[in-house]
Short mmCIF file of N, CA and C in Angstrom, two decimals:
data_model
loop_
_atom_site.label_atom_id
_atom_site.label_comp_id
_atom_site.label_asym_id
_atom_site.label_seq_id
_atom_site.Cartn_x
_atom_site.Cartn_y
_atom_site.Cartn_z
N MET F 215 59.90 27.98 61.08
CA MET F 215 57.56 28.73 60.86
C MET F 215 58.03 30.39 61.45
N VAL F 216 57.37 30.58 61.02
CA VAL F 216 56.57 32.57 61.23
C VAL F 216 55.92 32.55 60.79
N THR F 217 55.29 33.79 62.06
CA THR F 217 53.83 34.00 61.92
C THR F 217 53.27 34.94 60.40
N HIS F 218 52.19 34.23 59.38
CA HIS F 218 51.69 35.89 59.01
C HIS F 218 50.26 35.77 59.45
N HIS F 219 50.53 37.00 59.01
CA HIS F 219 49.33 38.19 59.19
C HIS F 219 48.43 37.73 57.37
N ILE F 220 47.79 37.29 57.42
CA ILE F 220 46.20 37.54 56.23
C ILE F 220 46.23 38.91 55.98
N ILE F 221 45.91 39.78 56.89
CA ILE F 221 45.90 40.84 56.16
C ILE F 221 46.86 41.50 57.12
N PRO F 222 47.58 41.91 56.62
CA PRO F 222 48.92 43.32 57.72
C PRO F 222 48.70 43.87 58.05
N ARG F 223 49.74 43.89 59.16
CA ARG F 223 49.29 44.35 60.44
C ARG F 223 48.71 46.34 59.90
N SER F 224 49.83 46.76 58.79
CA SER F 224 50.07 47.87 58.72
C SER F 224 48.66 48.21 58.12
N LEU F 225 47.23 47.24 57.38
CA LEU F 225 46.85 47.85 56.77
C LEU F 225 44.95 47.52 58.17
N GLN F 226 45.24 47.66 59.65
CA GLN F 226 44.29 47.87 60.92
C GLN F 226 43.29 48.95 60.58
N LYS F 227 44.03 50.51 60.29
CA LYS F 227 43.69 51.52 60.49
C LYS F 227 42.54 51.38 59.38
N MET F 228 42.08 50.60 58.15
CA MET F 228 41.64 50.03 57.16
C MET F 228 39.97 50.03 57.41
N ILE F 229 40.34 48.41 58.38
CA ILE F 229 39.07 48.00 59.12
C ILE F 229 39.29 47.97 60.16
N PRO F 230 38.54 48.90 61.32
CA PRO F 230 39.22 49.51 62.80
C PRO F 230 38.24 47.20 63.87
N ASP F 231 37.22 47.71 63.48
CA ASP F 231 36.37 46.82 63.90
C ASP F 231 37.31 45.06 64.14
N TYR F 232 38.09 45.23 63.20
CA TYR F 232 38.21 43.92 62.43
C TYR F 232 39.88 43.78 63.35
N ASP F 233 39.93 42.15 63.73
CA ASP F 233 40.91 41.85 64.55
C ASP F 233 42.39 41.37 63.92
N VAL F 234 42.61 42.44 63.01
CA VAL F 234 44.06 41.59 62.40
C VAL F 234 45.01 40.33 63.53
N ASP F 235 45.18 40.69 65.29
CA ASP F 235 45.95 39.70 66.09
C ASP F 235 45.79 38.94 65.75
N ALA F 236 44.43 39.05 65.64
CA ALA F 236 43.30 37.42 66.24
C ALA F 236 43.90 36.63 65.56
N THR F 237 43.16 34.92 66.40
CA THR F 237 44.16 34.04 65.71
C THR F 237 43.44 33.76 64.11
N TYR F 238 41.74 33.86 63.66
CA TYR F 238 41.34 33.58 62.38
C TYR F 238 42.28 34.65 61.55
N ASN F 239 42.91 35.33 61.77
CA ASN F 239 43.94 36.71 60.72
C ASN F 239 45.50 35.31 60.40
N LEU F 240 45.43 34.60 61.01
CA LEU F 240 47.18 34.63 61.40
C LEU F 240 46.96 33.03 61.39
N MET F 241 48.38 32.86 60.63
CA MET F 241 48.92 31.55 59.71
C MET F 241 50.28 31.33 60.48
N LEU F 242 50.81 29.65 60.06
CA LEU F 242 51.90 29.83 60.09
C LEU F 242 52.57 29.38 59.08
N MET F 243 53.50 30.05 58.67
CA MET F 243 54.48 30.20 57.58
C MET F 243 56.06 29.33 57.76
N PRO F 244 56.75 28.82 56.18
CA PRO F 244 57.81 27.92 56.82
C PRO F 244 58.27 29.72 55.99
N THR F 245 60.01 29.47 56.21
CA THR F 245 60.48 30.54 56.42
C THR F 245 61.31 29.19 55.48
N LYS F 246 63.00 29.34 54.75
CA LYS F 246 63.49 28.92 53.67
C LYS F 246 63.84 28.09 53.73
N LYS F 247 64.66 28.11 54.87
CA LYS F 247 65.05 27.13 55.67
C LYS F 247 63.86 26.27 56.02
N GLY F 248 62.92 26.73 56.67
CA GLY F 248 62.09 25.73 56.78
C GLY F 248 61.64 24.56 56.34
N MET F 249 61.47 25.37 54.52
CA MET F 249 60.84 24.68 53.33
C MET F 249 61.85 23.39 53.44
N VAL F 250 62.93 23.68 53.60
CA VAL F 250 63.86 22.64 52.90
C VAL F 250 64.22 21.71 53.89
N ASP F 251 63.90 21.90 55.31
CA ASP F 251 64.14 20.72 56.37
C ASP F 251 62.87 20.45 55.84
N LEU F 252 61.77 21.00 55.77
CA LEU F 252 60.52 20.35 55.71
C LEU F 252 60.39 19.11 54.27
N ASN F 253 61.81 19.09 53.69
CA ASN F 253 61.13 18.75 51.73
C ASN F 253 60.20 18.77 51.14
N LEU F 254 59.67 20.54 51.65
CA LEU F 254 59.09 21.77 49.98
C LEU F 254 59.59 21.86 48.87
N PRO F 255 58.56 22.23 48.47
CA PRO F 255 59.48 22.42 45.98
C PRO F 255 59.95 23.35 46.26
N THR F 256 60.98 23.17 45.50
CA THR F 256 62.09 24.61 46.07
C THR F 256 61.15 25.54 44.43
N GLU F 257 60.20 25.40 44.07
CA GLU F 257 59.75 26.47 43.18
C GLU F 257 58.53 26.87 44.19
N ARG F 258 57.24 26.44 45.26
CA ARG F 258 57.52 27.16 46.04
C ARG F 258 58.10 28.18 47.22
N PHE F 259 59.49 28.75 46.56
CA PHE F 259 60.30 29.36 47.81
C PHE F 259 59.27 31.38 47.93
N HIS F 260 58.93 31.45 46.81
CA HIS F 260 58.90 32.73 46.54
C HIS F 260 57.50 32.41 47.63
N TYR F 261 57.19 31.89 48.45
CA TYR F 261 55.94 31.89 49.78
C TYR F 261 56.55 31.21 50.76
N ALA F 262 58.08 31.81 50.84
CA ALA F 262 58.57 31.52 51.92
C ALA F 262 58.16 33.12 52.30
N HIS F 263 58.01 32.82 54.40
CA HIS F 263 58.12 33.87 54.92
C HIS F 263 59.60 34.67 55.42
N GLU F 264 60.45 35.45 54.44
CA GLU F 264 61.00 36.11 54.79
C GLU F 264 61.59 37.54 54.54
N GLY F 265 61.78 38.15 55.08
CA GLY F 265 61.46 39.62 55.14
C GLY F 265 59.93 40.31 54.53
N GLY F 266 60.18 41.38 53.96
CA GLY F 266 58.90 41.59 54.55
C GLY F 266 58.08 41.51 53.25
N HIS F 267 56.89 42.31 52.82
CA HIS F 267 56.78 41.72 51.39
C HIS F 267 55.33 42.70 50.74
N SER F 268 55.81 43.02 50.66
CA SER F 268 55.17 44.49 50.37
C SER F 268 54.13 44.79 48.51
N ALA F 269 54.38 43.87 47.40
CA ALA F 269 53.50 43.50 46.91
C ALA F 269 52.57 43.01 47.63
N TYR F 270 52.95 42.03 48.52
CA TYR F 270 50.95 41.65 48.66
C TYR F 270 50.66 42.49 49.78
N ASN F 271 51.37 42.94 50.47
CA ASN F 271 49.91 44.45 51.39
C ASN F 271 49.24 44.75 50.54
N HIS F 272 50.61 45.68 48.91
CA HIS F 272 49.35 46.58 48.27
C HIS F 272 48.01 46.22 48.02
N MET F 273 48.65 44.16 46.83
CA MET F 273 47.36 43.95 46.81
C MET F 273 45.91 43.83 48.43
N MET F 274 46.28 43.45 49.17
CA MET F 274 45.68 42.99 50.59
C MET F 274 44.83 44.61 50.39
N GLN F 275 45.04 45.70 50.72
CA GLN F 275 44.94 47.21 50.49
C GLN F 275 43.74 47.90 49.45
N ASP F 276 44.54 46.81 48.25
CA ASP F 276 43.82 47.33 47.31
C ASP F 276 42.31 46.71 47.64
N LEU F 277 42.28 45.40 47.66
CA LEU F 277 40.96 44.75 47.91
C LEU F 277 40.45 44.64 48.40
N LEU F 278 40.22 45.03 49.88
CA LEU F 278 39.83 45.70 51.10
C LEU F 278 39.45 47.58 51.01
N VAL F 279 39.98 48.28 49.89
CA VAL F 279 39.68 49.35 49.98
C VAL F 279 37.63 48.77 48.80
N LEU F 280 38.40 47.59 48.14
CA LEU F 280 36.86 47.28 46.61
C LEU F 280 36.26 46.46 48.11
N ILE F 281 36.09 46.04 48.87
CA ILE F 281 34.75 45.50 49.38
C ILE F 281 34.06 46.23 50.22
N GLY F 282 35.33 47.38 51.48
CA GLY F 282 35.07 48.21 52.05
C GLY F 282 34.93 47.66 52.96
N LEU F 283 33.93 48.02 54.55
CA LEU F 283 33.87 47.81 55.80
C LEU F 283 32.58 46.61 55.63
N HIS F 284 32.39 46.02 54.72
CA HIS F 284 31.64 44.16 55.58
C HIS F 284 32.63 43.51 55.97
N THR F 285 32.29 43.10 56.63
CA THR F 285 32.59 42.35 57.31
C THR F 285 32.55 41.06 57.13
N PRO F 286 31.22 40.10 56.18
CA PRO F 286 32.01 39.03 55.73
C PRO F 286 33.00 38.94 54.38
N LEU F 287 32.74 39.47 53.94
CA LEU F 287 33.28 39.85 52.38
C LEU F 287 34.38 40.05 53.34
N ILE F 288 35.48 40.07 54.53
CA ILE F 288 36.35 40.38 54.59
C ILE F 288 36.38 39.15 55.36
N PHE F 289 35.73 38.07 55.37
CA PHE F 289 36.46 37.40 56.27
C PHE F 289 36.87 36.30 54.95
N GLY F 290 35.31 36.44 54.05
CA GLY F 290 35.46 36.11 53.07
C GLY F 290 37.20 36.34 52.35
N LEU F 291 37.68 36.86 52.46
CA LEU F 291 38.88 37.71 51.41
C LEU F 291 39.91 36.62 52.30
N VAL F 292 39.74 36.94 53.74
CA VAL F 292 40.62 35.56 54.65
C VAL F 292 40.64 34.42 54.14
N PHE F 293 39.75 34.28 54.20
CA PHE F 293 39.41 32.88 53.77
C PHE F 293 40.35 32.66 52.63
N ILE F 294 39.49 32.66 51.28
CA ILE F 294 39.96 33.01 49.85
C ILE F 294 41.77 32.33 50.59
N THR F 295 42.47 33.45 50.84
CA THR F 295 43.92 34.11 50.79
C THR F 295 44.31 32.73 51.71
N ARG F 296 44.02 32.79 52.84
CA ARG F 296 44.42 31.34 53.72
C ARG F 296 44.87 29.60 52.62
N PHE F 297 43.92 30.09 51.59
CA PHE F 297 44.06 28.81 50.68
C PHE F 297 44.70 29.22 50.68
N ILE F 298 45.12 30.06 48.95
CA ILE F 298 45.93 29.85 47.35
C ILE F 298 47.41 30.15 48.98
N LEU F 299 47.97 31.10 50.06
CA LEU F 299 49.37 30.77 49.85
C LEU F 299 49.66 29.08 51.03
N ARG F 300 48.11 27.83 51.65
CA ARG F 300 48.52 27.12 51.24
C ARG F 300 48.79 26.79 49.77
N LYS F 301 48.41 26.42 49.08
CA LYS F 301 48.48 25.45 48.40
C LYS F 301 49.73 26.12 47.68
N GLY F 302 50.40 27.36 47.89
CA GLY F 302 50.11 28.33 46.17
C GLY F 302 50.42 29.11 45.34
N VAL F 303 49.52 29.13 45.22
CA VAL F 303 48.35 29.26 44.04
C VAL F 303 49.44 30.05 43.05
N ALA F 304 49.52 30.06 41.72
CA ALA F 304 51.13 30.67 41.38
C ALA F 304 49.98 32.42 40.59
N GLY F 305 50.59 33.42 40.47
CA GLY F 305 50.53 34.64 41.11
C GLY F 305 49.59 35.20 41.75
N MET F 306 50.45 35.38 42.75
CA MET F 306 50.35 35.47 43.88
C MET F 306 50.89 36.23 44.42
N PRO F 307 50.97 38.39 44.60
CA PRO F 307 51.74 38.75 44.01
C PRO F 307 52.48 38.90 45.97
N TRP F 308 54.20 38.56 46.24
CA TRP F 308 54.97 38.23 47.56
C TRP F 308 55.50 39.03 47.65
N LYS F 309 56.93 39.29 46.65
CA LYS F 309 57.83 40.87 46.94
C LYS F 309 57.38 41.86 46.49
#
């Protein structure tokens, strides 16, 4: 398991009043080995946290541009994104 920043660290400058290292912005995600060890479905391997995830970072950047510095919307984005990552909803860009 590794720690994933829901809003990536690389985007901190876009939202200076939001702490990307705070616990509300972090979640544990399995590596591929962790997914095998936990007997998780192999069709979710594309959500394993290994290496970079540039497509995800670009999506989050685009969403932050849309919602701006509105703190309630940022927290809503984090909540929804955490749910999607936990459920493995198809269509979430990753690699």
